[in-house]
Tab-separated table of C-alpha atoms and ligand atoms in Angstrom:
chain	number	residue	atom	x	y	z
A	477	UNK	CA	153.276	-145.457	-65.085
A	478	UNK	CA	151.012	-147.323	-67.690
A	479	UNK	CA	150.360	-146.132	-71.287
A	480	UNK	CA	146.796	-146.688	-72.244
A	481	UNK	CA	145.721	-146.122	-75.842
A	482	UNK	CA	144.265	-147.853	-79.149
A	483	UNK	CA	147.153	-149.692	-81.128
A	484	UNK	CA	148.388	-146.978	-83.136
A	485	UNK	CA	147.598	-144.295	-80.913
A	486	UNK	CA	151.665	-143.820	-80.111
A	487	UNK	CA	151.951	-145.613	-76.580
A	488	UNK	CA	154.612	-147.812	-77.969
A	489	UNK	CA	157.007	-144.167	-79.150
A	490	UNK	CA	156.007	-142.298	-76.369
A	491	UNK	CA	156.917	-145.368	-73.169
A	492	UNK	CA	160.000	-145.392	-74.963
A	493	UNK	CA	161.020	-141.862	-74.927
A	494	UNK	CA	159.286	-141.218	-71.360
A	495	UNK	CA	161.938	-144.283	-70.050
A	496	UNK	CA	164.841	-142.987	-71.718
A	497	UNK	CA	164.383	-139.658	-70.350
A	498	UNK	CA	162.965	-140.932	-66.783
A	499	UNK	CA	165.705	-143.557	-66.523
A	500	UNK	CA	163.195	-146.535	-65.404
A	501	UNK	CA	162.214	-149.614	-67.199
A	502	UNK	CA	160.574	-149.781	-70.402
A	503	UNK	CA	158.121	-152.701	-70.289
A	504	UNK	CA	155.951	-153.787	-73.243
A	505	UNK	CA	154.206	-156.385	-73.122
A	506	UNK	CA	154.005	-156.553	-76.934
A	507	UNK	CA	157.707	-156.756	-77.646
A	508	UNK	CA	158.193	-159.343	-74.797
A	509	UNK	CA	155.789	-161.650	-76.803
A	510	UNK	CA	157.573	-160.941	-80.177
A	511	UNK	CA	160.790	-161.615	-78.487
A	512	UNK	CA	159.630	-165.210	-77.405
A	513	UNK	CA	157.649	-166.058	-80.481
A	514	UNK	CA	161.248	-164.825	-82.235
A	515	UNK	CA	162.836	-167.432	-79.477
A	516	UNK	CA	160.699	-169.852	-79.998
A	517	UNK	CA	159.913	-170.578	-76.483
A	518	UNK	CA	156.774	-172.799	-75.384
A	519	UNK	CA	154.720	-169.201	-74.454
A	520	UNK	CA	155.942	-168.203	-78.207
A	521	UNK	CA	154.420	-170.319	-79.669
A	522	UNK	CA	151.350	-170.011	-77.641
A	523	UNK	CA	150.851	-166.773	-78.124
A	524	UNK	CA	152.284	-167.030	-81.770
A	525	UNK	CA	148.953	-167.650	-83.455
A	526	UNK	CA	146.801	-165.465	-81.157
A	527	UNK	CA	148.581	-162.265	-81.955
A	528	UNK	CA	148.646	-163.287	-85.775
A	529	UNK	CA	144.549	-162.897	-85.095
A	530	UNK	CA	144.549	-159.820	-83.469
A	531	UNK	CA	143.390	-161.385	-80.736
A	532	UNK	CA	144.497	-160.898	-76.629
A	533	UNK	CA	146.971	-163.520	-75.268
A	534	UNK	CA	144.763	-165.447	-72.165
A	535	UNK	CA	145.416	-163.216	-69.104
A	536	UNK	CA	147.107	-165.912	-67.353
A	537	UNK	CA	150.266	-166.173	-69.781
A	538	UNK	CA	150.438	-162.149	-69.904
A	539	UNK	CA	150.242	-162.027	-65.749
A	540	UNK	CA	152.600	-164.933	-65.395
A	541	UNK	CA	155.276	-163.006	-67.878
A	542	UNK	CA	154.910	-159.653	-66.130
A	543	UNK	CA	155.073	-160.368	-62.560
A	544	UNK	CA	157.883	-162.554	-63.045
A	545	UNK	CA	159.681	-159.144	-65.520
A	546	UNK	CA	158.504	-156.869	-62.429
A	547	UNK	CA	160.366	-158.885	-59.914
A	548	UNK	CA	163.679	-158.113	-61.254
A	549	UNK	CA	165.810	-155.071	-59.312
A	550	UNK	CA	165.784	-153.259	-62.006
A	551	UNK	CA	161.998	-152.172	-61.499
A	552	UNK	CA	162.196	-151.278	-57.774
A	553	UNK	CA	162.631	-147.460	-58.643
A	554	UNK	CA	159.547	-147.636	-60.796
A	555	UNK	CA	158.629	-148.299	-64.539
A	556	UNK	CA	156.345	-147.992	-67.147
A	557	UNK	CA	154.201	-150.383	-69.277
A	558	UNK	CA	153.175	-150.023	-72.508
A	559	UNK	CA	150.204	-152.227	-73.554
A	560	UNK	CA	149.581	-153.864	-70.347
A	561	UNK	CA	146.957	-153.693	-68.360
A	562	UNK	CA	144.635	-154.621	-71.595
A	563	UNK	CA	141.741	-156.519	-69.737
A	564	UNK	CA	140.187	-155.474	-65.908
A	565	UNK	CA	141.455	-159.150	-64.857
A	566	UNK	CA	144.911	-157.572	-65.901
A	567	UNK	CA	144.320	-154.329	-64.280
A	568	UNK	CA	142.865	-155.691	-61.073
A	569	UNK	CA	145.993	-158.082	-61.190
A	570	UNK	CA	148.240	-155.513	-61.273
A	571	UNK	CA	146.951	-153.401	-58.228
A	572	UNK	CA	147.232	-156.392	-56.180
A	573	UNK	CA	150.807	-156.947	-57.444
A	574	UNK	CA	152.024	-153.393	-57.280
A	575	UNK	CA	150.488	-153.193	-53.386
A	576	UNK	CA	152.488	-156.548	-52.749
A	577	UNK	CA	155.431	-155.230	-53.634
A	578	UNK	CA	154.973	-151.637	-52.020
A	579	UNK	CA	155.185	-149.466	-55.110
A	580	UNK	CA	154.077	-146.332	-55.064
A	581	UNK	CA	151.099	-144.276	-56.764
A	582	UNK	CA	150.161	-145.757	-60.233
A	583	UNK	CA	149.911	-142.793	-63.004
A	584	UNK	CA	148.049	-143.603	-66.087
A	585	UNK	CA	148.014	-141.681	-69.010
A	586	UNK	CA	145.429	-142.098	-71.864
A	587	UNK	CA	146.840	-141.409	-75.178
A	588	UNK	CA	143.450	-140.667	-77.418
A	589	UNK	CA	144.142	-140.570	-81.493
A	590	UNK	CA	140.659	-140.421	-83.950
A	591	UNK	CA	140.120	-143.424	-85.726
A	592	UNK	CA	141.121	-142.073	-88.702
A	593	UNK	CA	144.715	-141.252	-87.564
A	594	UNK	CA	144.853	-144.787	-86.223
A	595	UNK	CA	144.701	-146.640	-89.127
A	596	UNK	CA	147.128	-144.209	-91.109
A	597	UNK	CA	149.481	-144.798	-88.309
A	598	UNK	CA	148.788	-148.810	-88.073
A	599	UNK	CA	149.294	-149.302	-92.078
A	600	UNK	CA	152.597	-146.798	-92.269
A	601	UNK	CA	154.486	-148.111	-89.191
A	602	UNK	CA	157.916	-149.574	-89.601
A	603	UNK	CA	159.989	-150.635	-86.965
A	604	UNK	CA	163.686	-151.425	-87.048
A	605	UNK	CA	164.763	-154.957	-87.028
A	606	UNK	CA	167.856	-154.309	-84.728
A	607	UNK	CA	167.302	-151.321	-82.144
A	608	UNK	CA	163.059	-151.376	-82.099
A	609	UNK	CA	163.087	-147.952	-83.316
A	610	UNK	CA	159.159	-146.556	-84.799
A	611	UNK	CA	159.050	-144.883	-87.782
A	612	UNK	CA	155.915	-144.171	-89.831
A	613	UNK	CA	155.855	-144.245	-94.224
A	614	UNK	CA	153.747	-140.875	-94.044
A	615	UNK	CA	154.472	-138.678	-90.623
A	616	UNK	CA	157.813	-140.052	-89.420
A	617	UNK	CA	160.096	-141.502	-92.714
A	618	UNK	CA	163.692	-142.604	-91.627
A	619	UNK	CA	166.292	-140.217	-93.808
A	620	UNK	CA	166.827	-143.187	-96.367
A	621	UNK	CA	163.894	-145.577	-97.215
A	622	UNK	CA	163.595	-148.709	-95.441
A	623	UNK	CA	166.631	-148.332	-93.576
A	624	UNK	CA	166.905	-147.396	-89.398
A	625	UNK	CA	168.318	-143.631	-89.252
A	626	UNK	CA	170.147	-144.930	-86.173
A	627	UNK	CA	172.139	-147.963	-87.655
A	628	UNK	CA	171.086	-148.708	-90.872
A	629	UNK	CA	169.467	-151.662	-90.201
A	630	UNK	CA	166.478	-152.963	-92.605
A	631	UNK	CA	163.054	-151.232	-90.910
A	632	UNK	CA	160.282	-154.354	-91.044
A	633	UNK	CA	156.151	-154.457	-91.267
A	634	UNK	CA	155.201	-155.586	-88.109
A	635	UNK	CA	152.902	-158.934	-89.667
A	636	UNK	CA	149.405	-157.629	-87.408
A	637	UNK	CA	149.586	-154.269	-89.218
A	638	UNK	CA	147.942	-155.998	-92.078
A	639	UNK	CA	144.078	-154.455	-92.753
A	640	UNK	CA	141.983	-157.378	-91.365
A	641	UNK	CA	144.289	-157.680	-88.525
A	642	UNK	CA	144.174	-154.733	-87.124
A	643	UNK	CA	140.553	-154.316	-87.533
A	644	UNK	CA	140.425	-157.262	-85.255
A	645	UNK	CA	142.649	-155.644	-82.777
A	646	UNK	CA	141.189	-152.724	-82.832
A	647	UNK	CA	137.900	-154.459	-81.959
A	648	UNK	CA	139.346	-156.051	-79.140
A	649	UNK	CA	140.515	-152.673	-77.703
A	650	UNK	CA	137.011	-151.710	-77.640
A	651	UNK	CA	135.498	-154.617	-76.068
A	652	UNK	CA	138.488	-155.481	-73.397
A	653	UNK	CA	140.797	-152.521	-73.085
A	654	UNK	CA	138.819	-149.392	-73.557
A	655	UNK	CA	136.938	-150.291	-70.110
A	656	UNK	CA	140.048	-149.261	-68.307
A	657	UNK	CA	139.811	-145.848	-68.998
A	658	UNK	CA	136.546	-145.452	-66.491
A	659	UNK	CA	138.473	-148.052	-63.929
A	660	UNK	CA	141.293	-145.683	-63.522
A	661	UNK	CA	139.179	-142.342	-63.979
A	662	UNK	CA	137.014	-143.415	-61.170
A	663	UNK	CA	140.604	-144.314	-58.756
A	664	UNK	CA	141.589	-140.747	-59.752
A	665	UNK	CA	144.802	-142.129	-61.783
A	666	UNK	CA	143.806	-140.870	-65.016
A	667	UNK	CA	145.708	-138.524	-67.022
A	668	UNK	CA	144.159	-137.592	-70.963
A	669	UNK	CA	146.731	-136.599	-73.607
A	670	UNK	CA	145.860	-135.755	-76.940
A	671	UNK	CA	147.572	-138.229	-78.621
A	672	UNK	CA	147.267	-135.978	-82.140
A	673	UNK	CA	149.652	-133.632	-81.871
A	674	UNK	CA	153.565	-134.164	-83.004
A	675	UNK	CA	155.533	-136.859	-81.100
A	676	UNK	CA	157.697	-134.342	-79.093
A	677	UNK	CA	154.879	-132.330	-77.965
A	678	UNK	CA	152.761	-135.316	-76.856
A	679	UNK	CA	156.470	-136.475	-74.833
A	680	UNK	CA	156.608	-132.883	-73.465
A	681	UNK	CA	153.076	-133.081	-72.259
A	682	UNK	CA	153.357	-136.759	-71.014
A	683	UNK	CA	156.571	-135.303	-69.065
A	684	UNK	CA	154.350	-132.587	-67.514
A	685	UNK	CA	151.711	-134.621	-66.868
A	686	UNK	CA	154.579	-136.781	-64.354
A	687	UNK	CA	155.869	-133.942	-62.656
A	688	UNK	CA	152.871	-132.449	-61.762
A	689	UNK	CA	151.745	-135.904	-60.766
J	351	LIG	P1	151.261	-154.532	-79.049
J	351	LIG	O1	152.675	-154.561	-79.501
J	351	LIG	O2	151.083	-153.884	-77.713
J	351	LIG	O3	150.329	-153.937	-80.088
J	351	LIG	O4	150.813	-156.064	-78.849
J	351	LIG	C1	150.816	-156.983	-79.923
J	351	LIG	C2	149.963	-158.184	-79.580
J	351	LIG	O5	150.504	-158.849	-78.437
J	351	LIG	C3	148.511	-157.878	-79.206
J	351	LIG	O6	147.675	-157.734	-80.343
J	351	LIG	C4	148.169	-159.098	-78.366
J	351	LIG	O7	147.939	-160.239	-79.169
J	351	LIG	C5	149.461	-159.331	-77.599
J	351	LIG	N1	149.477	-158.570	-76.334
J	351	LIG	C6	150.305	-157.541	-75.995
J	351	LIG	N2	150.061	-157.097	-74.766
J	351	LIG	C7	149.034	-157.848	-74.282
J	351	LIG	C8	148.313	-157.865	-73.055
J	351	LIG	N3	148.573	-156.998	-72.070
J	351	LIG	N4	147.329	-158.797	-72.916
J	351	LIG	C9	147.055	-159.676	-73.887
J	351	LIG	N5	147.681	-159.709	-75.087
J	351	LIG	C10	148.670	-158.793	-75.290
């Protein structure tokens, strides 16, 4: 299953919640960066300044990272990406790995926010420094400020959800993502959710939207 969406528009809460309750893999592409720029490995620090511009990581780096994440046995029963395909060289990639490896049907939901929304959601986020946990300042505020309802730990500002940064990324979500909506539409993979409604109903509709699939 792959979550397609804007930054912001809730792909990152929903993969989560969809993984937990499907019992599959929960990849994101996103956190496996931040977890080797918090490393410090050589693709860290590669992709280190690129995401600090808003910018896409070169499709090479991404595709090397995932096929070598999808190889592992944990992903044979399935699993679901969050922010990956991004470009059609990813997407394109991705069919011909999937078909290698036998998987089954690909399911794609689009999560669709307004613009407005996005940014409200982009400049509120907070994520917990220990368990990854998304909260947001004005729809989704832990129990007690700045700390993780789930163990306490201090919630942090992810460093792109700065203004200018996320104008950039939103631009490049436009230009090199947003295409993959009409390149899954047109295989018939496409499923729209309307990513405005609360998180649990968006989860219960994502979960319908699977078993109907
Ligand atoms: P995310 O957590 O999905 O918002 O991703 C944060 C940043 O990581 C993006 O702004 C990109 O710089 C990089 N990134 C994540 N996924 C991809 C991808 N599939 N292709 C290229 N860059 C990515």
């Amino acid at each position: 299953m792959i979550f397609l969406g804007a930054p912001g528009a809730g792909k990152g809460t929903q993969a989560k919640e969809v993984a937990r309750v499907r019992q599959v893999p929960h990849l994101s592409t996103g956190d496996m960066f931040r977890d080797h720029v918090g490393r410090g490995t050589e693709l860290g620090r590669k992709a280190k300044p690129i995401m600090e511009s808003g910018a896409l990581v070169p499709d090479e780096i991404t595709l090397g990272m995932v096929e070598e994440r999808i190889a592992r046995p944990d992903c044979a029963p399935g699993c679901i990406f969050d922010g990956f395909p991004r470009t059609l060289p990813q997407a394109e990639s991705l069919d011909r790995m999937l078909t290698q490896k036998g998987f089954g049907r690909t399911i794609v939901v689009h999560i669709a926010v307004d613009f407005g929304q996005l940014i409200r959601r982009l400049t509120g986020r907070r994520t917990c420094s220990v368990c990854g946990e998304i909260y947001n300042v004005h729809d989704r505020p832990p129990k007690v400020e700045g700390k993780c309802d789930k163990d306490g730990a201090a919630l942090t500002q992810r460093k792109d959800d700065t203004e200018e940064v996320i104008r950039q990324r939103l631009e490049a979500y436009d230009k090199q993502t947003r295409p993959l909506i009409d390149y899954y539409r047109s295989r018939g993979a496409l499923y729209d959710v309307n990513g405005s409604a609360g998180a649990s109903a968006v989860t219960q509709e994502i979960l319908g939207v699977l078993k109907s699939a």
